[in-house]
Amino acid sequence: MKIVLLGAPGAGKGTQAEVLVKKLFLPHISTGDMFRAAISAGTDLGLEAKSYMDKGQLVPDEVTVGIIKDRISQADCREGFLLDGFPRTLAQAEALDTLLAEMKTSLTAVLNISVPADRLITRLTGRRMCRQCGAIYHLLYNAPQKENVCDVCGGELYQRSDDKEETVRNRLKVYETQTAPLIAYYQEKGLLHEINGDQPINEVMVELGQALGQKWS
Ligand code: ADP
Ligand code: AMP
């Protein structure tokens, strides 16, 4: 299966992706995670990406499409993959279609996780991530058992610098203008499934399963 998870920042893409990829045995490809890894490694890509991420802007399409091209042409993606946070612009969606056509394949499904805009700010400002393994938490909705400590690996939890309220507001504007048009793009292609993201994490997972023809509870 070749799946795209679509949705505003804070909709729950990363949270659902963590579980979905284990259930479906797919590589999890998150452009945001790839940029954060490049920033930690101090590479040129990281330096460039950081200058946009800190302002809540999108990293330019040429850069982002380039890293996706390299990643999905790797052997572990031949049978399928889960894209999380890519594509985010029409140009990226068209580039992805071209890349997949060159590989003589196409997308299986696009899952659009919808959450009312007024919930997204609380979700993003309360998000905490594990510095070590990248697991996602929320101070209120998905709190770790021990404050500031990852349940999975014991790593330290931190707040992403782009999850500060001012940057979050900009990211949500960028989503509305640049990414939301992808909903109509994929609807026209008959690939879109609407998922209600405004319900408990486990229930969102059940809806995702139904959309993918999987029976899990
Ligand atoms: P995205 O990857 O779409 O930006 P995340 O998966 O990182 O979103 O989720 C954003 C925040 O919302 C995180 O703190 C996460 O724990 C929390 N969250 C995710 N799904 C839900 C949900 N269904 N209900 C409440 N909070 C959620
Ligand atoms: P995310 O982890 O998906 O919330 O992404 C964090 C940030 O990384 C975004 O606000 C962008 O600055 C950048 N980013 C991630 N994915 C993309 C993409 N597909 N196109 C452009 N920028 C991206």
Tab-separated table of C-alpha atoms and ligand atoms in Angstrom:
chain	number	residue	atom	x	y	z
A	1	MET	CA	0.000	0.000	0.000
A	2	LYS	CA	1.171	3.479	-0.851
A	3	ILE	CA	-0.572	5.839	1.502
A	4	VAL	CA	-0.585	9.596	2.078
A	5	LEU	CA	-1.697	10.990	5.446
A	6	LEU	CA	-3.098	14.465	4.897
A	7	GLY	CA	-4.214	16.943	7.540
A	8	ALA	CA	-3.426	20.240	9.219
A	9	PRO	CA	-0.502	20.541	11.625
A	10	GLY	CA	-1.720	18.923	14.848
A	11	ALA	CA	-4.402	16.785	13.170
A	12	GLY	CA	-2.718	13.625	14.488
A	13	LYS	CA	-0.799	12.371	11.433
A	14	GLY	CA	2.374	11.477	13.319
A	15	THR	CA	0.446	9.874	16.199
A	16	GLN	CA	-1.540	7.626	13.854
A	17	ALA	CA	1.471	6.950	11.615
A	18	GLU	CA	3.459	5.499	14.553
A	19	VAL	CA	0.825	2.763	14.953
A	20	LEU	CA	-0.266	2.361	11.318
A	21	VAL	CA	3.219	1.526	10.063
A	22	LYS	CA	3.524	-1.239	12.665
A	23	LYS	CA	0.160	-2.724	11.732
A	24	LEU	CA	0.800	-2.511	7.986
A	25	PHE	CA	4.585	-3.173	8.005
A	26	LEU	CA	5.298	-0.028	5.990
A	27	PRO	CA	8.207	2.414	6.146
A	28	HIS	CA	7.134	5.681	7.807
A	29	ILE	CA	8.292	8.627	5.735
A	30	SER	CA	7.868	11.948	7.524
A	31	THR	CA	9.522	14.936	5.854
A	32	GLY	CA	9.305	16.841	9.163
A	33	ASP	CA	11.216	14.017	10.941
A	34	MET	CA	13.771	13.947	8.104
A	35	PHE	CA	14.363	17.701	8.416
A	36	ARG	CA	14.645	17.461	12.224
A	37	ALA	CA	17.190	14.632	11.846
A	38	ALA	CA	19.192	16.800	9.400
A	39	ILE	CA	19.091	19.710	11.869
A	40	SER	CA	20.374	17.455	14.695
A	41	ALA	CA	23.138	16.154	12.432
A	42	GLY	CA	24.119	19.730	11.518
A	43	THR	CA	24.061	19.104	7.746
A	44	ASP	CA	23.611	21.784	5.040
A	45	LEU	CA	20.086	20.448	4.453
A	46	GLY	CA	19.370	20.882	8.162
A	47	LEU	CA	20.656	24.456	8.172
A	48	GLU	CA	18.519	25.366	5.189
A	49	ALA	CA	15.388	23.612	6.503
A	50	LYS	CA	15.730	25.229	9.941
A	51	SER	CA	15.593	28.742	8.499
A	52	TYR	CA	12.089	28.007	7.147
A	53	MET	CA	10.812	25.761	9.961
A	54	ASP	CA	11.598	28.331	12.661
A	55	LYS	CA	9.333	30.813	10.894
A	56	GLY	CA	6.553	28.283	10.353
A	57	GLN	CA	7.102	28.385	6.590
A	58	LEU	CA	7.406	25.489	4.187
A	59	VAL	CA	10.817	24.305	3.049
A	60	PRO	CA	11.052	24.985	-0.748
A	61	ASP	CA	9.512	22.368	-3.037
A	62	GLU	CA	12.792	21.554	-4.890
A	63	VAL	CA	14.477	20.612	-1.599
A	64	THR	CA	11.536	18.628	-0.243
A	65	VAL	CA	10.792	16.784	-3.480
A	66	GLY	CA	14.510	15.942	-3.732
A	67	ILE	CA	14.617	14.171	-0.371
A	68	ILE	CA	11.382	12.296	-1.107
A	69	LYS	CA	12.693	11.157	-4.482
A	70	ASP	CA	15.817	9.724	-2.820
A	71	ARG	CA	13.793	8.074	-0.077
A	72	ILE	CA	11.012	6.416	-2.071
A	73	SER	CA	13.429	5.022	-4.610
A	74	GLN	CA	15.037	2.919	-1.853
A	75	ALA	CA	14.384	-0.834	-1.843
A	76	ASP	CA	12.272	-0.869	1.351
A	77	CYS	CA	9.657	1.343	-0.351
A	78	ARG	CA	9.069	-0.968	-3.304
A	79	GLU	CA	6.059	-2.698	-1.708
A	80	GLY	CA	4.664	0.416	-0.099
A	81	PHE	CA	5.133	3.339	2.253
A	82	LEU	CA	3.260	5.775	4.452
A	83	LEU	CA	3.873	9.448	3.672
A	84	ASP	CA	3.282	11.771	6.636
A	85	GLY	CA	3.537	15.519	6.004
A	86	PHE	CA	4.259	15.155	2.286
A	87	PRO	CA	2.926	16.410	-0.096
A	88	ARG	CA	2.082	19.851	1.328
A	89	THR	CA	1.707	21.879	-1.899
A	90	LEU	CA	0.116	21.200	-5.286
A	91	ALA	CA	3.576	21.272	-6.881
A	92	GLN	CA	4.724	18.541	-4.447
A	93	ALA	CA	1.606	16.443	-5.191
A	94	GLU	CA	2.220	16.712	-8.934
A	95	ALA	CA	5.908	15.862	-8.484
A	96	LEU	CA	4.907	12.794	-6.448
A	97	ASP	CA	2.524	11.645	-9.201
A	98	THR	CA	5.342	12.007	-11.739
A	99	LEU	CA	7.827	10.116	-9.544
A	100	LEU	CA	5.380	7.258	-8.976
A	101	ALA	CA	4.479	7.111	-12.683
A	102	GLU	CA	8.208	6.795	-13.490
A	103	MET	CA	8.309	3.913	-11.004
A	104	LYS	CA	5.243	2.422	-12.773
A	105	THR	CA	3.107	2.658	-9.680
A	106	SER	CA	0.568	4.971	-8.048
A	107	LEU	CA	-0.996	5.876	-4.705
A	108	THR	CA	-3.431	3.464	-3.033
A	109	ALA	CA	-5.212	5.943	-0.751
A	110	VAL	CA	-5.070	9.440	0.709
A	111	LEU	CA	-6.423	9.712	4.252
A	112	ASN	CA	-7.425	13.217	5.269
A	113	ILE	CA	-7.565	13.576	9.060
A	114	SER	CA	-9.848	16.550	9.839
A	115	VAL	CA	-9.899	18.426	13.125
A	116	PRO	CA	-11.715	21.749	13.720
A	117	ALA	CA	-9.265	24.655	13.489
A	118	ASP	CA	-9.949	25.852	17.060
A	119	ARG	CA	-8.648	22.539	18.492
A	120	LEU	CA	-5.356	22.593	16.613
A	121	ILE	CA	-3.630	25.329	18.628
A	122	THR	CA	-4.167	23.472	21.927
A	123	ARG	CA	-2.984	20.252	20.338
A	124	LEU	CA	0.211	21.838	19.009
A	125	THR	CA	1.161	23.982	21.996
A	126	GLY	CA	0.648	20.983	24.325
A	127	ARG	CA	2.652	18.575	22.141
A	128	ARG	CA	5.843	17.084	23.548
A	129	MET	CA	8.238	14.795	21.689
A	130	CYS	CA	10.908	12.359	22.749
A	131	ARG	CA	14.393	13.633	21.933
A	132	GLN	CA	15.627	10.054	21.535
A	133	CYS	CA	12.949	8.072	19.638
A	134	GLY	CA	10.568	10.791	18.366
A	135	ALA	CA	7.461	9.403	20.161
A	136	ILE	CA	4.652	11.968	20.355
A	137	TYR	CA	2.828	12.990	23.545
A	138	HIS	CA	0.401	15.660	24.692
A	139	LEU	CA	0.406	17.274	28.123
A	140	LEU	CA	-3.370	16.737	28.470
A	141	TYR	CA	-4.561	14.267	25.817
A	142	ASN	CA	-1.738	11.735	25.707
A	143	ALA	CA	0.449	12.368	28.731
A	144	PRO	CA	3.492	10.177	29.508
A	145	GLN	CA	3.284	8.070	32.656
A	146	LYS	CA	6.173	9.989	34.203
A	147	GLU	CA	6.465	13.731	33.578
A	148	ASN	CA	8.982	14.578	30.819
A	149	VAL	CA	10.071	10.946	30.357
A	150	CYS	CA	9.254	8.863	27.262
A	151	ASP	CA	7.175	5.721	28.045
A	152	VAL	CA	8.786	3.886	25.111
A	153	CYS	CA	12.511	4.494	25.591
A	154	GLY	CA	12.985	6.578	28.741
A	155	GLY	CA	14.278	9.532	26.689
A	156	GLU	CA	13.749	13.178	27.619
A	157	LEU	CA	10.651	14.934	26.282
A	158	TYR	CA	10.917	18.397	24.707
A	159	GLN	CA	8.723	21.019	23.082
A	160	ARG	CA	9.432	21.596	19.382
A	161	SER	CA	10.581	25.169	18.799
A	162	ASP	CA	7.948	25.538	16.058
A	163	ASP	CA	5.182	24.553	18.518
A	164	LYS	CA	5.313	27.966	20.235
A	165	GLU	CA	1.974	29.750	19.784
A	166	GLU	CA	3.197	32.470	17.404
A	167	THR	CA	4.812	29.988	14.994
A	168	VAL	CA	1.818	27.662	15.274
A	169	ARG	CA	-0.527	30.415	14.071
A	170	ASN	CA	1.651	30.977	11.019
A	171	ARG	CA	1.844	27.243	10.269
A	172	LEU	CA	-1.953	27.024	10.337
A	173	LYS	CA	-2.233	29.936	7.860
A	174	VAL	CA	0.317	28.269	5.589
A	175	TYR	CA	-1.730	25.056	5.792
A	176	GLU	CA	-4.930	26.842	4.725
A	177	THR	CA	-3.374	28.546	1.713
A	178	GLN	CA	-0.867	25.950	0.490
A	179	THR	CA	-1.927	22.498	1.713
A	180	ALA	CA	-5.741	22.503	2.049
A	181	PRO	CA	-6.164	22.644	-1.787
A	182	LEU	CA	-4.741	19.095	-1.880
A	183	ILE	CA	-8.030	17.796	-0.467
A	184	ALA	CA	-9.843	18.709	-3.711
A	185	TYR	CA	-6.862	17.516	-5.782
A	186	TYR	CA	-7.059	13.988	-4.348
A	187	GLN	CA	-10.862	13.971	-4.227
A	188	GLU	CA	-10.916	14.533	-7.984
A	189	LYS	CA	-8.587	11.571	-8.408
A	190	GLY	CA	-10.977	9.388	-6.353
A	191	LEU	CA	-8.272	8.657	-3.753
A	192	LEU	CA	-9.531	10.689	-0.784
A	193	HIS	CA	-10.964	9.227	2.434
A	194	GLU	CA	-12.253	11.631	5.081
A	195	ILE	CA	-11.326	10.666	8.650
A	196	ASN	CA	-12.780	12.391	11.715
A	197	GLY	CA	-9.693	13.311	13.743
A	198	ASP	CA	-11.716	14.979	16.496
A	199	GLN	CA	-12.180	11.841	18.589
A	200	PRO	CA	-9.957	9.727	20.842
A	201	ILE	CA	-6.726	8.440	19.291
A	202	ASN	CA	-7.930	4.779	19.249
A	203	GLU	CA	-11.161	5.706	17.501
A	204	VAL	CA	-9.324	7.621	14.791
A	205	MET	CA	-7.288	4.439	14.237
A	206	VAL	CA	-10.470	2.371	13.801
A	207	GLU	CA	-11.725	4.791	11.107
A	208	LEU	CA	-8.372	4.667	9.336
A	209	GLY	CA	-8.603	0.870	9.323
A	210	GLN	CA	-12.109	0.982	7.845
A	211	ALA	CA	-10.942	3.334	5.091
A	212	LEU	CA	-8.098	0.938	4.247
A	213	GLY	CA	-10.338	-2.143	4.341
A	214	GLN	CA	-8.597	-3.464	7.472
A	215	LYS	CA	-10.460	-4.885	10.452
A	216	TRP	CA	-8.718	-3.896	13.623
A	217	SER	CA	-10.183	-2.545	16.844
B	1	ADP	P1	0.605	16.062	13.247
B	1	ADP	O1	1.648	14.999	12.970
B	1	ADP	O2	-0.590	15.945	12.350
B	1	ADP	O3	1.174	17.450	13.302
B	1	ADP	P2	0.568	14.889	15.930
B	1	ADP	O4	0.300	13.443	15.681
B	1	ADP	O5	1.953	15.271	16.293
B	1	ADP	O6	0.022	15.793	14.690
B	1	ADP	O7	-0.459	15.367	17.067
B	1	ADP	C1	-0.457	16.698	17.554
B	1	ADP	C2	-0.734	16.680	19.056
B	1	ADP	O8	-2.077	16.257	19.283
B	1	ADP	C3	0.161	15.719	19.839
B	1	ADP	O9	0.468	16.311	21.084
B	1	ADP	C4	-0.712	14.466	20.019
B	1	ADP	O10	-0.395	13.757	21.225
B	1	ADP	C5	-2.101	15.063	20.077
B	1	ADP	N1	-3.128	14.202	19.475
B	1	ADP	C6	-2.999	13.416	18.368
B	1	ADP	N2	-4.167	12.786	18.097
B	1	ADP	C7	-5.047	13.190	19.046
B	1	ADP	C8	-6.440	12.899	19.314
B	1	ADP	N3	-7.146	12.069	18.521
B	1	ADP	N4	-7.020	13.506	20.363
B	1	ADP	C9	-6.312	14.361	21.154
B	1	ADP	N5	-5.011	14.680	20.968
B	1	ADP	C10	-4.383	14.103	19.918
B	2	AMP	P1	5.904	18.497	10.581
B	2	AMP	O1	6.845	17.703	11.423
B	2	AMP	O2	5.206	17.703	9.526
B	2	AMP	O3	4.946	19.314	11.414
B	2	AMP	O4	6.801	19.554	9.778
B	2	AMP	C1	7.577	20.520	10.454
B	2	AMP	C2	8.068	21.581	9.471
B	2	AMP	O5	8.945	20.978	8.501
B	2	AMP	C3	6.989	22.283	8.642
B	2	AMP	O6	6.380	23.371	9.328
B	2	AMP	C4	7.823	22.761	7.438
B	2	AMP	O7	8.611	23.892	7.755
B	2	AMP	C5	8.776	21.578	7.231
B	2	AMP	N1	8.171	20.576	6.317
B	2	AMP	C6	7.803	19.311	6.627
B	2	AMP	N2	7.282	18.686	5.547
B	2	AMP	C7	7.315	19.592	4.532
B	2	AMP	C8	6.897	19.568	3.170
B	2	AMP	N3	6.327	18.480	2.629
B	2	AMP	N4	7.102	20.684	2.431
B	2	AMP	C9	7.674	21.775	2.945
B	2	AMP	N5	8.067	21.879	4.227
B	2	AMP	C10	7.894	20.793	5.022
